[in-house]
Every structure is written in structure tokens, then in C-alpha cells.
Tab-separated table of C-alpha atoms in Angstrom:
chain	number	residue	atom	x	y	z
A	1	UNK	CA	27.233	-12.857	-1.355
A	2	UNK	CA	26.647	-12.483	2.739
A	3	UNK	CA	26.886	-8.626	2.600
A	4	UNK	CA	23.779	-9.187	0.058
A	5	UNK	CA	22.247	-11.781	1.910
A	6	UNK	CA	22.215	-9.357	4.687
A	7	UNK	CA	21.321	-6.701	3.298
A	8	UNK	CA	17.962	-8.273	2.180
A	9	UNK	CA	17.464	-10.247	5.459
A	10	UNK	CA	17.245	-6.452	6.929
A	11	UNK	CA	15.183	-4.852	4.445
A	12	UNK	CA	13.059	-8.025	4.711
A	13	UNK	CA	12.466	-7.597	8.298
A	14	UNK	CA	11.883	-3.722	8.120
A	15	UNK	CA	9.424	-3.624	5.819
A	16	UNK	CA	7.794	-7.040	5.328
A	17	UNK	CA	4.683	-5.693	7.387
A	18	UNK	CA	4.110	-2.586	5.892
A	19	UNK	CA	4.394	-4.136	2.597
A	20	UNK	CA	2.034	-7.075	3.862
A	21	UNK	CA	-0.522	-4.456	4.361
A	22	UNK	CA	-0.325	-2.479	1.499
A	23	UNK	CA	-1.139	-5.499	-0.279
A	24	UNK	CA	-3.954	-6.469	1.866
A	25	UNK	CA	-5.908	-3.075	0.649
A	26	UNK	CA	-5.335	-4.368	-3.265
A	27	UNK	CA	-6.645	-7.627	-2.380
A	28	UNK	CA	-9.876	-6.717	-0.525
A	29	UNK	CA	-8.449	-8.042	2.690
A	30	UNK	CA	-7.642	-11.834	1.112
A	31	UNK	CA	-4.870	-12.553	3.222
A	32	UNK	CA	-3.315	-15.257	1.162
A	33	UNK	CA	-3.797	-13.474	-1.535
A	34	UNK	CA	-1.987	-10.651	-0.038
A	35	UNK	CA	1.057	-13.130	1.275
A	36	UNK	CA	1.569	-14.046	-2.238
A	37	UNK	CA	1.875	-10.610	-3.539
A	38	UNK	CA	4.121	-9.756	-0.874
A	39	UNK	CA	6.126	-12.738	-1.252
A	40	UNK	CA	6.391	-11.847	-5.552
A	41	UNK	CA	7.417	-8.135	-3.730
A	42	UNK	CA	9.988	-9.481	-1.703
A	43	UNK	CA	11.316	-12.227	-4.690
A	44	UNK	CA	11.390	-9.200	-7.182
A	45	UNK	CA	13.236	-7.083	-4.539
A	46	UNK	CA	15.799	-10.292	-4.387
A	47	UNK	CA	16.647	-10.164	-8.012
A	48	UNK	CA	17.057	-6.841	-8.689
A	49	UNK	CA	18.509	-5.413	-5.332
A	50	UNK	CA	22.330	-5.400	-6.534
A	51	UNK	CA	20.871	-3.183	-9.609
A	52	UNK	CA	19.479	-0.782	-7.349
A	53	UNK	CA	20.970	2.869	-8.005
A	54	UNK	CA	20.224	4.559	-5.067
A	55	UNK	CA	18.222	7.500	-6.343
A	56	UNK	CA	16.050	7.498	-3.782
A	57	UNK	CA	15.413	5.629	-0.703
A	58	UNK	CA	15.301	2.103	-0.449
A	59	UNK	CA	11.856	2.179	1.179
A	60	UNK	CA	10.757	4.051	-1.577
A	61	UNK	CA	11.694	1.296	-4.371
A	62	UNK	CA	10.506	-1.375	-2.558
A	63	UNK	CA	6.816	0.798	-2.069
A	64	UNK	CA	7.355	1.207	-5.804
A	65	UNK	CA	7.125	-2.457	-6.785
A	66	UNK	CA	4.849	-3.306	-4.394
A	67	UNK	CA	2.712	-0.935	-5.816
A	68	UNK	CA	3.458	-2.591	-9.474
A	69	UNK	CA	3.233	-5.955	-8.144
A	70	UNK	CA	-0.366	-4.913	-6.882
A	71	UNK	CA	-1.679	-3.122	-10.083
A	72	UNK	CA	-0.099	-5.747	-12.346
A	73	UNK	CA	-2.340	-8.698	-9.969
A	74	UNK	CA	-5.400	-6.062	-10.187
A	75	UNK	CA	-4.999	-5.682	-14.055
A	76	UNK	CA	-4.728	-9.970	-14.657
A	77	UNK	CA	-8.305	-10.134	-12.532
A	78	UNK	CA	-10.576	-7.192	-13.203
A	79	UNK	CA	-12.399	-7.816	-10.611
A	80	UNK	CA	-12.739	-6.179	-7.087
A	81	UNK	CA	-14.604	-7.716	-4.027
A	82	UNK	CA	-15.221	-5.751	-0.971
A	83	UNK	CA	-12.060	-4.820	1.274
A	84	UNK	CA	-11.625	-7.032	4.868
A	85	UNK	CA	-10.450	-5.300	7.844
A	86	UNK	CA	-6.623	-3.911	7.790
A	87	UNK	CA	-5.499	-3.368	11.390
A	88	UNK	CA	-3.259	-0.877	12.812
A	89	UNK	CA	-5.928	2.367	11.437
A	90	UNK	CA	-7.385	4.032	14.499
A	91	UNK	CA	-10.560	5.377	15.201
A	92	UNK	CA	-10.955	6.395	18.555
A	93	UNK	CA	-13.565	6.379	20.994
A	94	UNK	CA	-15.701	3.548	19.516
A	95	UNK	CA	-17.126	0.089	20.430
A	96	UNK	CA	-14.582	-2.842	18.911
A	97	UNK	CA	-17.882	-3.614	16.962
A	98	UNK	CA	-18.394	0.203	15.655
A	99	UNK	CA	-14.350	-0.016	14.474
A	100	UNK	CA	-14.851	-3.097	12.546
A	101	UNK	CA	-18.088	-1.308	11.177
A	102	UNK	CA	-16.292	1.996	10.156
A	103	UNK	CA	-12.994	0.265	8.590
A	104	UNK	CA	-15.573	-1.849	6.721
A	105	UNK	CA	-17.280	0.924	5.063
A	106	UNK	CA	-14.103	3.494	4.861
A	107	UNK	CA	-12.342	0.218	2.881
A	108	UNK	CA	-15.544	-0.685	0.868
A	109	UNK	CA	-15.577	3.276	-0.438
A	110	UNK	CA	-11.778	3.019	-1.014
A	111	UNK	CA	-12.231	-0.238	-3.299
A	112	UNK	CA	-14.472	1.999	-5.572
A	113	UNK	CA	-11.553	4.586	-6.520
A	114	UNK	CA	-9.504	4.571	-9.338
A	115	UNK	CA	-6.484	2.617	-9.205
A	116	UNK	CA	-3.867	5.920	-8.670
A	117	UNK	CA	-5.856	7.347	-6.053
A	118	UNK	CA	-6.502	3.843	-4.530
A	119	UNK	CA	-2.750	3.771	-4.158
A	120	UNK	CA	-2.160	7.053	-2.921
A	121	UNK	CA	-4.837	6.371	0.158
A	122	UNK	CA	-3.198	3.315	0.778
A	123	UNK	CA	0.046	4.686	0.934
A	124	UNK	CA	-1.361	7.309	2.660
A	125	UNK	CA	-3.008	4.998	5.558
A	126	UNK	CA	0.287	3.161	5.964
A	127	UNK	CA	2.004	6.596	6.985
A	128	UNK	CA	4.129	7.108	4.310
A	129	UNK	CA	5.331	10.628	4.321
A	130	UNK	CA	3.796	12.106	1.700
A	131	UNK	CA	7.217	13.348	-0.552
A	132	UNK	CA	8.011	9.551	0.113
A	133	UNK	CA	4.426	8.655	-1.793
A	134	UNK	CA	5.396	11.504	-4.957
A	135	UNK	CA	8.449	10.036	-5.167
A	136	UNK	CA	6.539	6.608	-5.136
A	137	UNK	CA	4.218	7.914	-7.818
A	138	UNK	CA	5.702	9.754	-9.850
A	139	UNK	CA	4.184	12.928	-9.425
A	140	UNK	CA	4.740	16.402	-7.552
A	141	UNK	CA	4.842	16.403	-3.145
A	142	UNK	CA	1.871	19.419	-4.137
A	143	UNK	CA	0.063	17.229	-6.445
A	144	UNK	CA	0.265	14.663	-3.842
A	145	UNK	CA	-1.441	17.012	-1.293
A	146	UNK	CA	-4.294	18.228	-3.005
A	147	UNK	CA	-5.217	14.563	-4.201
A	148	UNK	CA	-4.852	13.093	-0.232
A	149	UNK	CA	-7.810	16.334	0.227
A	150	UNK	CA	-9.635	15.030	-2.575
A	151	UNK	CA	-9.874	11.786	-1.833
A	152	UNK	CA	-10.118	12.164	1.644
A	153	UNK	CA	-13.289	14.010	0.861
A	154	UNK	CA	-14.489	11.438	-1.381
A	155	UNK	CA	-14.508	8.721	1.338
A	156	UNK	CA	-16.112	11.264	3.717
A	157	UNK	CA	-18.825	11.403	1.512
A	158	UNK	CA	-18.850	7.746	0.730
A	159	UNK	CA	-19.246	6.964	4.455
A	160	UNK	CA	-21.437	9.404	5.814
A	161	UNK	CA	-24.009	7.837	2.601
């Protein structure tokens, strides 16, 4: 029962954050909102960790039901509100002020996509390699590509209106 114990105390630690944030971009930026979908992430990861096969990487199963966790929260409200700020995305060479501006608006455009491509940009913006976010969603590495273009051009468009 230590080795387990462990074992979940390190994943924990390793990807608490990134999971944290993912969540904050399917609750519009509600932070306790966001806690408690990580914290249903991590509980869920608990129970089912000494099931887990192996076929791919651990990362990638715990993405997986955070990604669940977050659709299944979306699906019981129906309702979306206007993304908060997520730290940690760059945009260089502008004012603190013109940041919080820009995240703002790219987050506002990405609340207005389905829910697969909201997932894929969220993955996406968290740095996920994208064969890590196929894997994650079940579809093709090239499928995977041309949708990051897409939607990538969709929120260009969204932001420049």
C-alpha cells in the first residue's frame, strides 16, 4: 500500500498544476470551481490507478480524465460564462494591462468553440505535445495538426473582430 501511496503522492505533485489549469479553461477561470474538478481528477486517478494498464503514458490518462471530468461538469451545467485569466501563456512585448486584455479576449473566443476543439486548444496551450493530445483524444497526431491550424485561425479571427 506505500509503493501506491507513493506512486500517487508523485504523480500528484507532477501534474497537479497542469491539471489545475486545464480545468481553469472549462470553468471560465472560476478557480474554486476549477479546484474541485481537479480535486474529482485527482480522487478518480486514486481509485483507479492500480487498474491502470499502461498503454500509454501516465500523463496521458490522467489528461484523459481530466478532460472527462471537465466535459462531464460542462454537460450537468449548460452554461458557459466568459473565461478569467490563465497564467503562464505569453505574449510578449506588451503592457501587463494589454496581456490581461489579449488573454481576455483570446479565452472569451475559445469559450465559444465546440467542446472537442475547446479541448484540443486547451491541451494545446498547456504544451502538451501534440501525439500526447491524439492519444488524449482519440484521434490521428495528423488530424490533430490540421485542427490546432483551424482553430488557431478561428481565434485569430475572433480577436482581431
Amino acid at each position: 500500500m506505500k509503493n501506491i501511496e507513493s506512486k500517487f503522492e508523485d504523480l500528484y505533485n507532477a501534474n497537479y498544476n497542469k491539471v489545475l489549469r486545464l480545468c481553469l479553461g472549462y470553468s471560465n477561470g472560476d478557480s474554486m470551481l476549477a479546484k474541485d474538478l481537479a480535486q474529482d481528477v485527482f480522487i478518480k486517478v486514486w481509485e483507479n490507478l492500480k487498474s491502470f494498464r499502461s498503454e500509454s503514458n501516465i500523463s496521458t490518462w490522467i489528461y484523459r480524465i481530466a478532460v472527462n471530468t471537465c466535459l462531464l461538469n460542462l454537460r450537468k451545467k449548460k452554461t458557459l460564462k466568459v473565461l478569467g485569466e490563465v497564467k503562464d501563456l505569453e505574449i510578449d512585448n506588451d503592457s501587463s494591462a494589454e496581456k490581461e486584455f489579449k488573454l481576455k479576449q483570446l479565452y472569451e473566443c475559445i469559450s465559444f468553440l465546440n467542446k472537442e476543439s475547446k479541448s484540443i486548444i486547451l491541451l494545446e496551450l498547456e504544451g502538451i505535445p501534440q501525439k500526447e493530445i491524439a492519444e488524449i483524444m482519440g484521434i490521428s497526431h495528423q488530424a490533430i495538426r490540421v485542427r490546432i491550424h483551424r482553430i488557431k485561425n478561428e481565434l485569430t479571427k475572433c480577436v482581431k473582430k
